[in-house]
Coordinates of C-alpha atoms and ligand atoms in Angstrom, one line a residue:
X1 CA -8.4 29.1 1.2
X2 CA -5.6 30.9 -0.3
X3 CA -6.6 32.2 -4.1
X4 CA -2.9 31.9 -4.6
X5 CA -2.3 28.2 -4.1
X6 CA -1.4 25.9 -7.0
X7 CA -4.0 24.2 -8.8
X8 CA -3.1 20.5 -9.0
X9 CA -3.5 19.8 -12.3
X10 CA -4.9 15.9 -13.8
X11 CA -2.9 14.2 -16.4
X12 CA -5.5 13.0 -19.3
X13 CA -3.8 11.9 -22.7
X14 CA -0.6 12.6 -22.4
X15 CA -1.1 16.0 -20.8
X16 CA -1.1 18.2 -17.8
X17 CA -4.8 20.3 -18.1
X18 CA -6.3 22.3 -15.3
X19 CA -9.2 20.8 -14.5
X20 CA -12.9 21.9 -15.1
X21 CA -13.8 21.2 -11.5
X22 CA -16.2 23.7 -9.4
X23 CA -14.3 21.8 -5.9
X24 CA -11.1 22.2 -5.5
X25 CA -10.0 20.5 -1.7
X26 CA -7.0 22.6 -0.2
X27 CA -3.3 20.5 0.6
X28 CA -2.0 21.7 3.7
X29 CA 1.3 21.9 5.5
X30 CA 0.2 19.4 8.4
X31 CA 2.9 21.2 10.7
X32 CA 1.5 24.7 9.7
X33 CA -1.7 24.6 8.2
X34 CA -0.7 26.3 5.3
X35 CA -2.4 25.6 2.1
X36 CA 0.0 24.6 -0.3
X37 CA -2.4 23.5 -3.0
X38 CA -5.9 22.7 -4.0
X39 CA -7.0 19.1 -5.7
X40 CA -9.8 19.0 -7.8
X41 CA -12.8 16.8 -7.8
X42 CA -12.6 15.9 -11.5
X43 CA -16.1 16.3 -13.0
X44 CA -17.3 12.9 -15.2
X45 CA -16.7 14.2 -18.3
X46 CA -12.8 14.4 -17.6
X47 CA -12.8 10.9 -15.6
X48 CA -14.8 9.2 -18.5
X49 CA -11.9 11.1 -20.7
X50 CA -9.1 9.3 -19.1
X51 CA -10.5 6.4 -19.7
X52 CA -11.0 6.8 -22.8
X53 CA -8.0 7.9 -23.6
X54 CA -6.6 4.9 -21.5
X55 CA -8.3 2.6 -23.8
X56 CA -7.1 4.0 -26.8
X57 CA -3.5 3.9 -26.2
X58 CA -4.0 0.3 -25.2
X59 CA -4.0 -0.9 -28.5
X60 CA -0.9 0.5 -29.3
X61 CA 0.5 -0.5 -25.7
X62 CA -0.1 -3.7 -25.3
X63 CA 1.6 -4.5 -28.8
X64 CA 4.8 -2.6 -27.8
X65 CA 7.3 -5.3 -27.2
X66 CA 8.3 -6.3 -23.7
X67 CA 11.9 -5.6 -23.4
X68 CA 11.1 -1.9 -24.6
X69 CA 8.4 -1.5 -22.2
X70 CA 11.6 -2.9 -19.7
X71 CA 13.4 0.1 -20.9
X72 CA 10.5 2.7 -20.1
X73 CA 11.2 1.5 -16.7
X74 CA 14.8 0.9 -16.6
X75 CA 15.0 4.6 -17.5
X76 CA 12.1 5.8 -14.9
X77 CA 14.0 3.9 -11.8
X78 CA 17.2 5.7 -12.5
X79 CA 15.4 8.7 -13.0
X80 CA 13.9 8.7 -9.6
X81 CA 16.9 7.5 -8.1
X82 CA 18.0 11.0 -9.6
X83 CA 15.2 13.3 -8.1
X84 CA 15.1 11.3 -4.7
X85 CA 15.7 13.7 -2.5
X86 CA 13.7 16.6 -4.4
X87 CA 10.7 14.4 -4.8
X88 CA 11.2 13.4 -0.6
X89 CA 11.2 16.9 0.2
X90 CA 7.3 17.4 -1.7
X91 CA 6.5 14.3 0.0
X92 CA 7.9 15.3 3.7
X93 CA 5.8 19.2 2.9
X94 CA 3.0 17.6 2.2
X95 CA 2.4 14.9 4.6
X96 CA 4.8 16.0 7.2
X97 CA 7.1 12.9 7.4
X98 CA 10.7 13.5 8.5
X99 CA 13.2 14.1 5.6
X100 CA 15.0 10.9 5.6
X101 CA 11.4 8.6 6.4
X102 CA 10.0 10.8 3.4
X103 CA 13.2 9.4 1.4
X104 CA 12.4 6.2 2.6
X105 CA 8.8 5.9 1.0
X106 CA 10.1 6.7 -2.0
X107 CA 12.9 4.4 -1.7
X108 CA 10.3 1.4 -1.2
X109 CA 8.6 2.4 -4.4
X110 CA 11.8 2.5 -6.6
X111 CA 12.2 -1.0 -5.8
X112 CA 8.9 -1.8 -7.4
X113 CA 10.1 0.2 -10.3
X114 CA 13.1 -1.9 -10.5
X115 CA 11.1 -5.3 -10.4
X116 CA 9.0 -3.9 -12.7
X117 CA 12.1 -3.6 -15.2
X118 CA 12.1 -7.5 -15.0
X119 CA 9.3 -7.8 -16.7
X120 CA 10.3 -9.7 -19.6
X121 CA 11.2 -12.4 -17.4
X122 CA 8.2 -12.5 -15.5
X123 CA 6.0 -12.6 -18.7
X124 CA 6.9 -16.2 -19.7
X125 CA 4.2 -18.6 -19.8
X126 CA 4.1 -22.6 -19.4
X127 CA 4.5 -24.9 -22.3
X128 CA 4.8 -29.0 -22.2
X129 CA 5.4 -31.2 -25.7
X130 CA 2.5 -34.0 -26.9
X131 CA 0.4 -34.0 -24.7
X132 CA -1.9 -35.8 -26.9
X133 CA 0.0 -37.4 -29.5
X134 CA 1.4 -34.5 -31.3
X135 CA -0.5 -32.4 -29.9
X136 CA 1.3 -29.5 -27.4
X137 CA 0.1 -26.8 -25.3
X138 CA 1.8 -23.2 -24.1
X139 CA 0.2 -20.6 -22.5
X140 CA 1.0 -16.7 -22.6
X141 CA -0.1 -14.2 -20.0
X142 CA -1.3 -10.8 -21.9
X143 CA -2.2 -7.7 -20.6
X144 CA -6.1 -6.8 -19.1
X145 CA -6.4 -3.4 -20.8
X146 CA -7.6 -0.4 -18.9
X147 CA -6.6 -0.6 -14.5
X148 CA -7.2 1.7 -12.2
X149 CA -5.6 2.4 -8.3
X150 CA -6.9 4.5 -6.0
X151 CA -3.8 5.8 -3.0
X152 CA -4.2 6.2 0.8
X153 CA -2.6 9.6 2.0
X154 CA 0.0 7.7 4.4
X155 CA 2.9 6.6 1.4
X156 CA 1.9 9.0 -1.4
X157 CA 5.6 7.7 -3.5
X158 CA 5.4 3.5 -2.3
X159 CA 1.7 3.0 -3.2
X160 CA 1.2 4.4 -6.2
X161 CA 4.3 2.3 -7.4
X162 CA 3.4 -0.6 -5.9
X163 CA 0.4 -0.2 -8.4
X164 CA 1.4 1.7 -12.0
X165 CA 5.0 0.7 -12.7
X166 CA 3.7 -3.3 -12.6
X167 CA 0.6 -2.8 -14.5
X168 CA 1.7 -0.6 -17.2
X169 CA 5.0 -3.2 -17.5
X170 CA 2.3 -6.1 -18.1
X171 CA 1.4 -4.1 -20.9
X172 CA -2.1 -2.1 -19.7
X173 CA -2.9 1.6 -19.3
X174 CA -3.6 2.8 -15.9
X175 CA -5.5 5.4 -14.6
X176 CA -4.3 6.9 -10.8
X177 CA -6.5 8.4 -8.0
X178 CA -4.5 9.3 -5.8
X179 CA -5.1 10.5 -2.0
X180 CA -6.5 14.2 -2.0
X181 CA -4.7 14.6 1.0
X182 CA -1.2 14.5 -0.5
X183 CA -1.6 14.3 -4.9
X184 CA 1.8 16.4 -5.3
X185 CA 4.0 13.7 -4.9
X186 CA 2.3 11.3 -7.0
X187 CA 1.9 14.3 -9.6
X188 CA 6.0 14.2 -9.5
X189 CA 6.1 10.8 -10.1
X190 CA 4.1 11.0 -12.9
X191 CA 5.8 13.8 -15.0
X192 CA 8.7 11.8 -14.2
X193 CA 7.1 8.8 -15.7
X194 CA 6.3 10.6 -18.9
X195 CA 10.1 11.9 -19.1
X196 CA 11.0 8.5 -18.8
X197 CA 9.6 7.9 -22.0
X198 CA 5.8 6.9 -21.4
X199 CA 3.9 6.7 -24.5
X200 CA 1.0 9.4 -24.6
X201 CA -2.3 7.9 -22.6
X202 CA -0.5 4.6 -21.1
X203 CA -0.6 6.8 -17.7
X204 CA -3.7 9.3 -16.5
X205 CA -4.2 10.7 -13.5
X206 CA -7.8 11.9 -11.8
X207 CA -8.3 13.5 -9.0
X208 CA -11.0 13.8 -6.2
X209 CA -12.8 11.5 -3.4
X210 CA -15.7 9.2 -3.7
X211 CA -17.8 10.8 -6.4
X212 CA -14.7 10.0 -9.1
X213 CA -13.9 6.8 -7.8
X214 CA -17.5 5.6 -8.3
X215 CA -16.8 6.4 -11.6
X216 CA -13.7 3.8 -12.2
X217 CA -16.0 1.0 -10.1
X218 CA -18.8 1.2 -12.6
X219 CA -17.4 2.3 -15.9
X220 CA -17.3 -1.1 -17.8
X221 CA -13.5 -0.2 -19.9
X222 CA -12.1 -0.6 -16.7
X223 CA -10.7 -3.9 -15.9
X224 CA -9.3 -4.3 -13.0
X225 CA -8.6 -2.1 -9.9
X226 CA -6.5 -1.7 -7.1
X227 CA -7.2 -0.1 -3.6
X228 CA -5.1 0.9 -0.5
X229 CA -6.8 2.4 2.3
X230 CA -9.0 2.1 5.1
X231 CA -11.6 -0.9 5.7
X232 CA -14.7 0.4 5.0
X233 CA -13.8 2.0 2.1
X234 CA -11.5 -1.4 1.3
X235 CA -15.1 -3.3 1.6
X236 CA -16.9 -0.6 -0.5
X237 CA -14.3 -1.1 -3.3
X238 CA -14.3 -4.6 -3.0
X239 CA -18.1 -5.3 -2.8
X240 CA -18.9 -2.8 -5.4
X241 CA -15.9 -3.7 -8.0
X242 CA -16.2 -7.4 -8.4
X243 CA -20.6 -6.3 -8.9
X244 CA -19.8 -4.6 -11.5
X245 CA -17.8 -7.7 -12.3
X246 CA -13.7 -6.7 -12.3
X247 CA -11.1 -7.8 -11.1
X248 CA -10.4 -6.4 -7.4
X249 CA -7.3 -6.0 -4.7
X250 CA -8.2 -4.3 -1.8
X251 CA -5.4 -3.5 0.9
X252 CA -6.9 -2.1 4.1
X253 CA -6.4 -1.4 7.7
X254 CA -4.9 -3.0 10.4
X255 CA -3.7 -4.0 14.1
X256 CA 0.1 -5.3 14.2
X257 CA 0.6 -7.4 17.1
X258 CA 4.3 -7.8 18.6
X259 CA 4.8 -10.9 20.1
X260 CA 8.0 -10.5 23.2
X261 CA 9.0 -13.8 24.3
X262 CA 11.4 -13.7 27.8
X263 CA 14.1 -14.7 26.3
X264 CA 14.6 -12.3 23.8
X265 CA 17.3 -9.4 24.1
X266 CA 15.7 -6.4 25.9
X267 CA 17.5 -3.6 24.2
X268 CA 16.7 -5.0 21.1
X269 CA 12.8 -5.5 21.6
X270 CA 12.8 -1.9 23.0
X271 CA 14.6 0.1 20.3
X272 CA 12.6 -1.7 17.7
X273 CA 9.1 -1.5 19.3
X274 CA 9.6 2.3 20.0
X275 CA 10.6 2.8 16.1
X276 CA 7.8 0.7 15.2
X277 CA 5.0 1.8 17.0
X278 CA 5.3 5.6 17.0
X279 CA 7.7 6.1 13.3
X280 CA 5.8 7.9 11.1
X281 CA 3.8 9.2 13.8
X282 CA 1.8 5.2 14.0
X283 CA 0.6 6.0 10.5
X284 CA 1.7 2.7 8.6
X285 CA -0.3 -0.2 7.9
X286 CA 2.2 -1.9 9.1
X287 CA 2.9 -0.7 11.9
X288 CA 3.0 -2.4 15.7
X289 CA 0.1 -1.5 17.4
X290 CA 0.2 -4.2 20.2
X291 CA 3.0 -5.2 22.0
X292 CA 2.1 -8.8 23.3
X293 CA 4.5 -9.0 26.5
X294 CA 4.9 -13.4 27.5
X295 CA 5.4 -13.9 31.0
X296 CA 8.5 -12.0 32.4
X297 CA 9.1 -9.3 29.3
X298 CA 6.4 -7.7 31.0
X299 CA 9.4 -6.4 33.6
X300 CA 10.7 -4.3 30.9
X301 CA 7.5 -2.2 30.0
X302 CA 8.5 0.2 32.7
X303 CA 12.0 0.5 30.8
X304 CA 10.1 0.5 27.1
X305 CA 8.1 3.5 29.0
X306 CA 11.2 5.9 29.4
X307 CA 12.1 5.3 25.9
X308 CA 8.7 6.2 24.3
X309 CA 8.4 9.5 27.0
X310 CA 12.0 10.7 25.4
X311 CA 10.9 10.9 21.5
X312 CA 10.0 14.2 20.1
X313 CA 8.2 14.8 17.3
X314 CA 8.5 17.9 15.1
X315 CA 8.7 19.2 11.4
X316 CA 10.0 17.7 8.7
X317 CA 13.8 19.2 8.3
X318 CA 14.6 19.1 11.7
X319 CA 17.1 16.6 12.0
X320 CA 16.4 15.3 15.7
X321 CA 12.3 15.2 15.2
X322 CA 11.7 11.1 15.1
X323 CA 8.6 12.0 13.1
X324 CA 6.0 14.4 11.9
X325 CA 2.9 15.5 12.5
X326 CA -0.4 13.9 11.7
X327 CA -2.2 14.0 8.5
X328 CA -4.9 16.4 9.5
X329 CA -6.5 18.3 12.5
X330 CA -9.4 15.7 12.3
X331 CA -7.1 12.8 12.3
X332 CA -4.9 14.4 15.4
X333 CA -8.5 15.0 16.7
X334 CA -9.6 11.1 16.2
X335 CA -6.5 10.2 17.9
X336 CA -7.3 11.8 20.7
X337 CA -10.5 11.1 21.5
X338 CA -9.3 7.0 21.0
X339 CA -6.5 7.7 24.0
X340 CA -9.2 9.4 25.7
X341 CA -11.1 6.6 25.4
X342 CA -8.1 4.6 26.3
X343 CA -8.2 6.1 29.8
X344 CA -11.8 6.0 30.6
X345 CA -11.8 2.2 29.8
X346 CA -9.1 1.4 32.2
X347 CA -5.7 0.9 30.4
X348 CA -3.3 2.7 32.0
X349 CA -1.5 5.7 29.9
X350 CA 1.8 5.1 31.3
X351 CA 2.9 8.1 28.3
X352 CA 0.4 10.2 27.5
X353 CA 0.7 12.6 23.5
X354 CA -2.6 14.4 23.8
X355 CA -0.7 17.7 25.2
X356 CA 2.2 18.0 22.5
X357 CA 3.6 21.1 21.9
X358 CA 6.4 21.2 19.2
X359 CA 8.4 24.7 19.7
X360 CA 7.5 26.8 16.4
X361 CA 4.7 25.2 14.9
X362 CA 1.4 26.4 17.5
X363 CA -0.6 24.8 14.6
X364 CA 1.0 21.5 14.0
X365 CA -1.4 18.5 14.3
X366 CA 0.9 17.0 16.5
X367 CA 0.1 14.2 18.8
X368 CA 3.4 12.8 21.1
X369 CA 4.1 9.5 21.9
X370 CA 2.0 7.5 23.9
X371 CA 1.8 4.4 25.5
X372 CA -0.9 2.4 27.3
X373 CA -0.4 -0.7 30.0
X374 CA -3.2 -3.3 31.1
X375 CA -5.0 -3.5 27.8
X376 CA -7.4 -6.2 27.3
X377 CA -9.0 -7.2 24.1
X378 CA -12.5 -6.0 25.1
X379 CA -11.5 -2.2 25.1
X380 CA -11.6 0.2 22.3
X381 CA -7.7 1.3 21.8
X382 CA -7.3 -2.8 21.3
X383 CA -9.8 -3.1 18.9
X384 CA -9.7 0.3 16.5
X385 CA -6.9 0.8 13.9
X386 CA -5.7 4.1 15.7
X387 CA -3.3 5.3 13.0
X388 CA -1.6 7.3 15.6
X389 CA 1.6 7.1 17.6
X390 CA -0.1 4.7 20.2
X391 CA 1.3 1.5 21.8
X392 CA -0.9 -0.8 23.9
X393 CA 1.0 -3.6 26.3
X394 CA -0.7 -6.4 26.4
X395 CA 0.1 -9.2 29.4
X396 CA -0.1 -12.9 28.8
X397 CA 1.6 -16.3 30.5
X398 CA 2.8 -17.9 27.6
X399 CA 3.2 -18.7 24.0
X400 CA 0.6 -20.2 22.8
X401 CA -2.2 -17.6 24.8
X402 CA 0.1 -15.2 22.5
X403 CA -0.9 -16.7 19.1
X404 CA -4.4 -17.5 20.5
X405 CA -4.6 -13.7 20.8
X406 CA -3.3 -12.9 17.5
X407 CA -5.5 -15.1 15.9
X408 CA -8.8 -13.8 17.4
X409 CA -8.1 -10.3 15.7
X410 CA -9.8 -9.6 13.0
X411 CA -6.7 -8.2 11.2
X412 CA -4.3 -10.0 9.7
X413 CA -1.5 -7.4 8.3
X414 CA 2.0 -7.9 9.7
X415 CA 3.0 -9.0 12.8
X416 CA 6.5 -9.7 14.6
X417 CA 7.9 -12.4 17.4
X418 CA 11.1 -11.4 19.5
X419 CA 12.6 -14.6 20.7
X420 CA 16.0 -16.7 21.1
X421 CA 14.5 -19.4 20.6
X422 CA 14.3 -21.1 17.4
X423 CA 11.9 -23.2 18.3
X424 CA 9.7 -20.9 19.4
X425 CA 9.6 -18.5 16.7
X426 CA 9.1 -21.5 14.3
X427 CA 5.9 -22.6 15.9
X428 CA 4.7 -18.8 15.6
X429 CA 5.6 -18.3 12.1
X430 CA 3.2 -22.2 11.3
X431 CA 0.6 -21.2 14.0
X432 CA -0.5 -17.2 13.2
X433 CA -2.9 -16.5 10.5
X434 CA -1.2 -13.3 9.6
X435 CA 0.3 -12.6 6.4
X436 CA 3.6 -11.2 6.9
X437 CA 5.6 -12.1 9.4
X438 CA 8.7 -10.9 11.4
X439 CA 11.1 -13.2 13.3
X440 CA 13.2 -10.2 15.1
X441 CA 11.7 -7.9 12.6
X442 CA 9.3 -5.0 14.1
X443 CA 8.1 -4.6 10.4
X444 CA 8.5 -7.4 7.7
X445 CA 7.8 -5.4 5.0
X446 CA 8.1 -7.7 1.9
X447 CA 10.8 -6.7 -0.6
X448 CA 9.4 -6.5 -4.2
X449 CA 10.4 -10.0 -5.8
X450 CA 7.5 -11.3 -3.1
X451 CA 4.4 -9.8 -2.6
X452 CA 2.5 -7.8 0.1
X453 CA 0.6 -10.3 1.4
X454 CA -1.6 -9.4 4.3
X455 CA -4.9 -11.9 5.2
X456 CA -8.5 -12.0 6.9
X457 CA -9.5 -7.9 7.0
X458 CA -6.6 -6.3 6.0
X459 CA -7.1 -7.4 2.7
X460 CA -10.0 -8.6 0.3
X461 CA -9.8 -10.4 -3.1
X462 CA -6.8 -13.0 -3.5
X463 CA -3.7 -11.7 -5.9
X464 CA -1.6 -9.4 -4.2
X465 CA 0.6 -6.5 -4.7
X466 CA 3.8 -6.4 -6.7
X467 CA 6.2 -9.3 -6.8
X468 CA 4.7 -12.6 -9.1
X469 CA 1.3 -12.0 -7.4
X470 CA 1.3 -8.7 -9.4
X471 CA 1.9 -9.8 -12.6
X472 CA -1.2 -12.2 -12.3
X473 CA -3.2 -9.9 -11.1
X474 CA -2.8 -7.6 -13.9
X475 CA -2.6 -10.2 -16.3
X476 CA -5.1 -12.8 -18.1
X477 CA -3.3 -16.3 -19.3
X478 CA -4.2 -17.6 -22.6
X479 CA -3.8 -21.5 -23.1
X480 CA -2.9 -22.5 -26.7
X481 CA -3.5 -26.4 -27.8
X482 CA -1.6 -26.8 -31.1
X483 CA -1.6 -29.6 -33.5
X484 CA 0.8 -29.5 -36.9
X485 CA 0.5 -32.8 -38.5
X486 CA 2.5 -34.3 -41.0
X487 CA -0.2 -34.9 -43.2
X488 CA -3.8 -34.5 -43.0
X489 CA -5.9 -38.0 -42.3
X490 CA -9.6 -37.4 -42.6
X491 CA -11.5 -40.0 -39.9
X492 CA -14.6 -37.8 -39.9
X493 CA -15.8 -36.2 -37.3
X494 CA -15.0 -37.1 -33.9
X495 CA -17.8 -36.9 -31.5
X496 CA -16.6 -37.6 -28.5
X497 CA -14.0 -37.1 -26.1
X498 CA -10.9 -39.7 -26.9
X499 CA -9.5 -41.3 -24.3
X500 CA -5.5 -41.2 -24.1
Ligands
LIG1 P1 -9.1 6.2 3.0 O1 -9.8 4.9 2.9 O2 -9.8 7.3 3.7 O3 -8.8 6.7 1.5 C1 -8.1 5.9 0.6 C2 -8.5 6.4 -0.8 O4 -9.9 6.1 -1.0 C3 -8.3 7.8 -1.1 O5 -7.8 8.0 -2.4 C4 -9.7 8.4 -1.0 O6 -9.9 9.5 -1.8 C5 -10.6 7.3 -1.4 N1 -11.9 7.3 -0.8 C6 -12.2 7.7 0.5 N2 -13.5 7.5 0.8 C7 -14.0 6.9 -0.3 C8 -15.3 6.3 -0.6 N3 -16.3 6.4 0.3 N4 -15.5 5.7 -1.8 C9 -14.5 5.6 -2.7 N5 -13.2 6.1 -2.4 C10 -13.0 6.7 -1.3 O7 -7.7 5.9 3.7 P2 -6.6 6.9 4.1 O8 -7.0 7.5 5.4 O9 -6.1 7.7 3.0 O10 -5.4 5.8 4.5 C11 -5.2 5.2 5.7 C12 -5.7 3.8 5.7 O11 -5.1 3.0 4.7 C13 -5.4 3.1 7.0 O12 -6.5 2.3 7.4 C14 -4.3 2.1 6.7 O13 -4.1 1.0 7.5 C15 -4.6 1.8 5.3 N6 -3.5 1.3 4.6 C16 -3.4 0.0 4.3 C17 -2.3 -0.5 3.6 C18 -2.2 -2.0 3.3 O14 -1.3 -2.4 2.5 N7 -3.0 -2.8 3.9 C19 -1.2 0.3 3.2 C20 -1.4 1.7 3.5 C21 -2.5 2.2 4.2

């Protein structure tokens, strides 16, 4: 490890501190290798610190009125509208993405940023008049006090504020762990958020892996949580959160199918299933894994072939690369073994990544496109999340053996029908127990005045991210029944329930 790489420093009360750590993991170029930091595993003391300090500046928080809170976040959208492209260009280093998808994961987040400067309106509770004889009830939603959300590596800008920016608007403190893989975007966003004009302790940030994250499940200040990542650790979270008896979301992996009906328009299906199968190198949750060919579309798979052999990786300010490299040399690694797999099992690899060599970069963990024919449900490409630039075809007669597949996958993420036919794409969007879908969308990405709303293993609790979903989740509603009479009339006690 280079002794000359940056420490990544944690952000407890209100301050940057190096870290008392004796593990530091190295952040590496993914197209180079080249350690450009080191994270440290936060020892207890400092994790137990954040918290503390998080519950402490709760009580001032949560009594700071909502249209200023509004403004914190009113001033921290337009402030990372200003740094966009400098905070894209830590995010493309670290995780490889191309410039403009790296601007693009930080776009996604600002959106939250600027829902989350609604606040004010989305804090209103219920009321209705005598509902005994004067007698009325209102409810209020208030803040849970202490949350905590721990990042996947893949959108290091759009996760964290799909997470922070909402609960800290609701009024709690939070307390970020984000991905070790990439923590010097989120470490952007945070000094930003403090600039923005963040009271001291309402944001911390911990770094590490499992150890510190155990740490957050247990710790009994800590109120609610919210996790992005992979699905055992998604079940971990989820299992071992609501035990220690919080409140749990827990976004996890996935297999996308695309479902392309005949009569759809072949250029179209084929420019967007190439962008969303292999953008991003195949390393979004929501991206299209499957490409569920009904009846004739199958014809154009040779076509969708050509188009998938011509894209080129490569690093992340070359303008022609359509994306990066992978995460790590154990993910390209993984990857590889699945296509390997892939073969042995008998789909055919009509385009095959495994041998990708990007011009400059020997030590890139690059993986090319690649693209597999006569998949079947039984083999190991269909059933794995691959997080890789892989597309399996998929052949069946009609419509309705389409959904039938769909619905017999244990995922439940996004997933996408190509069609002319109204009809049609009406049926799928009733019939598929998915929970985003796209009608001529590869990628239905919900904008941030919804929510994120994937089903079955994808995700595990029931509130969802951002959007209304969001503000219940990080909220608890309080029910007030109010009486003011008149003048008091003294009947004794009741003792019983009255009947209207
Ligand atoms: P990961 O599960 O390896 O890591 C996610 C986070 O959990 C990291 O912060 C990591 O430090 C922490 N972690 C890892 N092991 C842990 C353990 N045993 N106990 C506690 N914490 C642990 O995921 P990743 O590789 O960073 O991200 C890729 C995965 O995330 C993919 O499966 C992808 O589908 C999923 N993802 C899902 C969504 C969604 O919205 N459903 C969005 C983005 C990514």
């Amino acid at each position: 490890m280079a002794s000359n790489s940056k420490k990544v420093k944690l952000f407890i009360d209100g301050e940057f501190v190096e870290s008392q750590a004796t593990q530091y993991i190295p952040v590496t170029n993914p197209a180079t290798q080249e350690v450009i930091a080191e994270v440290p595993c936060a020892t207890q003391a400092e994790v137990e610190q954040a918290i503390a300090s998080a519950k402490a500046a709760f009580k001032t928080w949560r009594e700071v009125p909502v249209p200023e809170r509004a403004r914190v976040m009113m001033r921290y959208q337009a402030l990372l509208k200003e740094h966009h492209d400098e905070i894209a260009e830590i995010l493309a280093l670290e995780t490889g993405k191309t410039f403009d998808d790296a601007k693009g994961d930080v776009w996604r987040g600002i959106e939250v940023v600027e829902q989350a400067a609604n606040i004010p309106a989305l804090m209103m509770g219920e009321t209705a008049e005598n509902v005994a004889r004067g007698i009325d009830t209102y409810s209020y939603i208030q803040p849970l006090g202490v949350c905590a959300g721990i990042t996947p590596f893949n959108f290091p800008a759009m996760i964290p504020l799909w997470m922070f920016p909402m609960a800290i608007a609701c009024g709690n403190t939070f307390i970020l762990k984000p991905s070790e893989q990439d923590p010097l975007t989120p470490t952007r966003l945070v000094e930003l958020f403090e600039q923005a004009g963040a009271p001291k302790g309402v944001l911390q940030v911990v770094h590490g892996g499992k150890e510190q994250v155990d740490i957050l499940l247990k710790d009994k200040d800590v109120k609610a949580l919210s996790f992005v990542g992979s699905v055992p650790v998604a079940e971990y979270i989820y299992r071992t959160g609501t035990e220690h008896l919080k409140r749990v979301q827990a976004f996890a992996g996935a297999k996308n199918h695309s479902v392309i009906m005949p009569d759809a328009n072949k250029q179209t299906v084929i420019n967007n299933l190439v962008g969303a199968s292999v953008g991003a190198a195949g390393q979004r949750c929501m991206a299209i894994s499957v490409a569920v060919f009904v009846g004739k579309s199958k014809e154009w798979i040779p076509e969708l072939a050509e188009q998938l052999a011509k894209v080129q990786p490569g690093a992340w300010d070359n303008k022609d690369a359509a994306y990066g490299p992978l995460i790590s040399p154990q993910a390209k690694q993984r990857v590889i073994s699945l296509i390997e797999q892939g073969k042995k099992e008998g789909a055919e690899c009509l385009v095959d990544g495994t041998n990708c060599v990007v011009e400059g970069y020997p030590d890139g963990n690059w993986v090319g496109p690649t693209f597999f024919s006569k998949v079947t449900p039984e083999m190991t490409i269909y059933q794995q999340e691959i997080f890789g630039p892989v597309l399996c075809a998929v052949e069946v007669e009609t419509l309705e053996e389409a959904i039938a597949l769909v619905n017999a996958n244990p995922f439940g993420n996004g997933t996408s029908i190509f069609t002319a036919n109204g009809a049609a794409a009406r049926k799928y969007q009733h019939e598929i127990e998915v929970g985003q879908v796209g009608i001529n969308i590869p990628i239905p990405v919900p904008l941030p005045f919804f929510s994120f709303t994937g089903w079955k293993n994808s995700f595990f609790g029931d509130l969802h991210a951002y959007g209304k979903q969001a503000i219940r989740f990080y909220t608890e509603t309080k029910t007030i029944t109010a009486r003011w009479p008149e003048s008091e009339i003294d009947n004794g006690p009741n003792m019983t329930i009255k009947l209207q």
